[in-house]
Short mmCIF file of C-alpha atoms in Angstrom, two decimals:
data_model
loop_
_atom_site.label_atom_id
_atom_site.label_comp_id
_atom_site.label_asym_id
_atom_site.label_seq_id
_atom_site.Cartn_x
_atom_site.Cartn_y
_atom_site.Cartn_z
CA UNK A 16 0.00 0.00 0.00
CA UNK A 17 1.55 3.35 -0.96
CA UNK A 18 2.12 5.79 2.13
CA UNK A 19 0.27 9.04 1.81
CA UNK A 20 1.86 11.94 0.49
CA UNK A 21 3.05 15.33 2.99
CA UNK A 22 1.08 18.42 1.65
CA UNK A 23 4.85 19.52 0.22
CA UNK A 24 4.89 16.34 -1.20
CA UNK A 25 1.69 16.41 -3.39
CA UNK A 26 2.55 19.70 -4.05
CA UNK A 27 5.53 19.01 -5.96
CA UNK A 28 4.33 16.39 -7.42
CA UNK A 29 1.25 18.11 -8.72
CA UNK A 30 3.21 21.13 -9.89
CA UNK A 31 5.13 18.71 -12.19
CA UNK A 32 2.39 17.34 -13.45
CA UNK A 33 0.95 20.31 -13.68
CA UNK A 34 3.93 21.42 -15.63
CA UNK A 35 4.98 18.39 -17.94
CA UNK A 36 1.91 16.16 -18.59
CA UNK A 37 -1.87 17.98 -19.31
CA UNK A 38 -3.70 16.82 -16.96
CA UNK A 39 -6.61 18.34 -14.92
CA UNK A 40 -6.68 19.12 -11.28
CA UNK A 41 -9.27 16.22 -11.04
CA UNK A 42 -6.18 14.06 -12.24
CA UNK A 43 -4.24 15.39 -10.51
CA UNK A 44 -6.34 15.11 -7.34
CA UNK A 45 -6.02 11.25 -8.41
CA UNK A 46 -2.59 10.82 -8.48
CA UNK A 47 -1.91 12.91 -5.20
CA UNK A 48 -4.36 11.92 -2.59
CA UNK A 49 -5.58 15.45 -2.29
CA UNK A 50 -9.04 17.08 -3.26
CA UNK A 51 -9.22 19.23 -7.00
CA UNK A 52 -9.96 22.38 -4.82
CA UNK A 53 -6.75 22.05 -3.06
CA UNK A 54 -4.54 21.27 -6.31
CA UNK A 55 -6.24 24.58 -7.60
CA UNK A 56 -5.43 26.20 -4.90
CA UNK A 57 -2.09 25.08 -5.04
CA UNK A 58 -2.13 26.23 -8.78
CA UNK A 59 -3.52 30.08 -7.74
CA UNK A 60 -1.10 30.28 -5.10
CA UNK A 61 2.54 29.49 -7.10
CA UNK A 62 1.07 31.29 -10.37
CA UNK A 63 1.34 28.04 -12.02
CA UNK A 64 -0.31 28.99 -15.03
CA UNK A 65 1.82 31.86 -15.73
CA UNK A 66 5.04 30.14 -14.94
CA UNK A 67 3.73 27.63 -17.54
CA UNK A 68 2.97 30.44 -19.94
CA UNK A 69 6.21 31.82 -19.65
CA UNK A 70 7.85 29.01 -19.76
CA UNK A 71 6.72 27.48 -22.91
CA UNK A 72 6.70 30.77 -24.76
CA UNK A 73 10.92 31.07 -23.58
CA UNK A 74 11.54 27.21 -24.58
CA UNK A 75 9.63 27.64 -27.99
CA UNK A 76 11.67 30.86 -28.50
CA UNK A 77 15.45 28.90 -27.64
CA UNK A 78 14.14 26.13 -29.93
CA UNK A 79 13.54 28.40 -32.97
CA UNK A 80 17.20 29.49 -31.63
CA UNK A 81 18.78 26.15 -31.81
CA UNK A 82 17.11 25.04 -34.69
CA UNK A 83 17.98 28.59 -36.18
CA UNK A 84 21.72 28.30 -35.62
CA UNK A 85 21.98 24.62 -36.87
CA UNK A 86 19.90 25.53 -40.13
CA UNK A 87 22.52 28.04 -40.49
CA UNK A 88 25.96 25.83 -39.70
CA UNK A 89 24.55 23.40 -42.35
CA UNK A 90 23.85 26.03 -45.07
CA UNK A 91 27.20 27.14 -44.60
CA UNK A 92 28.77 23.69 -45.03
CA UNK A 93 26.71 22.78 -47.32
CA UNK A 94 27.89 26.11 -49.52
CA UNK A 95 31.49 25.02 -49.29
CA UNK A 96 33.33 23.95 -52.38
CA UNK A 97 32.73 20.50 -54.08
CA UNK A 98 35.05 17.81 -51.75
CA UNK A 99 34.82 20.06 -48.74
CA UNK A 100 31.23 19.99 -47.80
CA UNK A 101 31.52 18.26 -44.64
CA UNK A 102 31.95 19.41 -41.54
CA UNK A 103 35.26 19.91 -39.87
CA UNK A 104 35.38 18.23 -35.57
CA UNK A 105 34.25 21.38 -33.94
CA UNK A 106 31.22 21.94 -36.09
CA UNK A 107 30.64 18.51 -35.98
CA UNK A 108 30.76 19.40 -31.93
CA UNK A 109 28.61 22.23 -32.27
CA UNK A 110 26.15 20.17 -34.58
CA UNK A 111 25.87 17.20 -32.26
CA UNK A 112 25.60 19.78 -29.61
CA UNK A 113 22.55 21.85 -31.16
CA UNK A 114 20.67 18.51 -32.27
CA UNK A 115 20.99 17.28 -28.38
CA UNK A 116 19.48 20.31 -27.17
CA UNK A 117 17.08 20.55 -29.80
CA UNK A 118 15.33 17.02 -28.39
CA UNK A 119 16.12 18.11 -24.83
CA UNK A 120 13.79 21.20 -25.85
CA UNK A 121 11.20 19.06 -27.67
CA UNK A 122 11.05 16.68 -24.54
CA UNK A 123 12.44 14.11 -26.11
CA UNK A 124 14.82 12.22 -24.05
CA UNK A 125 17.88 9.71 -25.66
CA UNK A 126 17.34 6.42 -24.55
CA UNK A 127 20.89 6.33 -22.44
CA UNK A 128 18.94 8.59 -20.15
CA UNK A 129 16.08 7.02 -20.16
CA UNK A 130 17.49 3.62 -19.23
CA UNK A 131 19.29 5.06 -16.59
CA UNK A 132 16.17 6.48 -15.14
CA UNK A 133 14.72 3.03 -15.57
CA UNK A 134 16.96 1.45 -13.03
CA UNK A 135 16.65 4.17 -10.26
CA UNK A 136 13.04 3.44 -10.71
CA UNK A 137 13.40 0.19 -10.60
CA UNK A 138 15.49 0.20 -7.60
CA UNK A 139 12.94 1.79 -5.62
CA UNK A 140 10.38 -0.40 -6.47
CA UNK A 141 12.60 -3.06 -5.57
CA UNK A 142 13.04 -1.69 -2.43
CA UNK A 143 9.63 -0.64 -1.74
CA UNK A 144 7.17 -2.70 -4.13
CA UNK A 145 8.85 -5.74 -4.59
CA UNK A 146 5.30 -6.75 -6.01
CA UNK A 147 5.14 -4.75 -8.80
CA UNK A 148 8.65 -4.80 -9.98
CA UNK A 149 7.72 -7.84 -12.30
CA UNK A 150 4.89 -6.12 -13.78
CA UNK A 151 6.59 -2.71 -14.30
CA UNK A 152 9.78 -4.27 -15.83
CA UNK A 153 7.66 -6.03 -18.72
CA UNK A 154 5.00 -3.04 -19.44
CA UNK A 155 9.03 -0.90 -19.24
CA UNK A 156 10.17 -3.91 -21.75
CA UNK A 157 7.36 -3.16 -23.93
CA UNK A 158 7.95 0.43 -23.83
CA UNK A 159 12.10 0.54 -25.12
CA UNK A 160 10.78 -1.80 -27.51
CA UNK A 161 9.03 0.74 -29.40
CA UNK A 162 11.04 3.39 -29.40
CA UNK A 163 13.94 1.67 -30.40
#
């Protein structure tokens, strides 16, 4: 049986949903153990909806950035003469650099981190729901499988 959450717990917890996933206070309320009146409360109190707002406009703005600067590095390359239209280790830096952060942006996380992520999870369950560890590691299984 999972514990209950603190209030500073559930908090957390629902700002990040809040944040990351769309999801209503009512699911939200679900997930956290606490009424939808409180998670909008929550929400009114820490401006959560303009910290979204801001947010989002500021990541779509460095996106158009990154993807801005990489259009450009290519162009460039890609004008060089015949034979030479590759790029030379520190654009090739850069490039890998701007693509990263591009899917970083885009939420899109490499499957090195996600794997990694995967066993701290799974080390907690182990350590706490030793139950569902078999269950979670197969629907996880399932998961990698189709992204790879």
């Amino acid at each position: 049986m999972a514990k209950k959450l603190t209030v500073e717990q559930a908090k957390k917890l629902a700002y990040s949903m809040y944040m990351n996933e769309d999801k209503t206070w009512v699911e939200i309320s679900e997930v956290v153990g606490y009424t939808a009146v409180s998670v909008g409360n929550w929400a009114r109190e820490g401006c959560w909806k303009a910290l979204k707002e801001a947010l989002s406009s500021a990541t779509d703005n460095q996106l158009k950035n990154f993807a801005n600067q990489l259009n450009e590095l290519n162009i460039n390359i890609g004008n060089r003469q015949e034979g030479f239209r590759f790029p030379n280790s520190k654009e090739a830096d850069v490039q890998i650099k701007l693509t990263k952060a591009i899917l970083l942006f885009r939420g899109e996380a490499d499957l090195t981190e996600i794997l990694t992520y995967n066993k701290l999870f799974l080390s907690f369950l182990r350590a706490n729901y030793p139950e569902r560890l078999k269950e979670y590691a197969m629907i996880f299984d399932e998961f990698i499988k189709e992204r790879i």
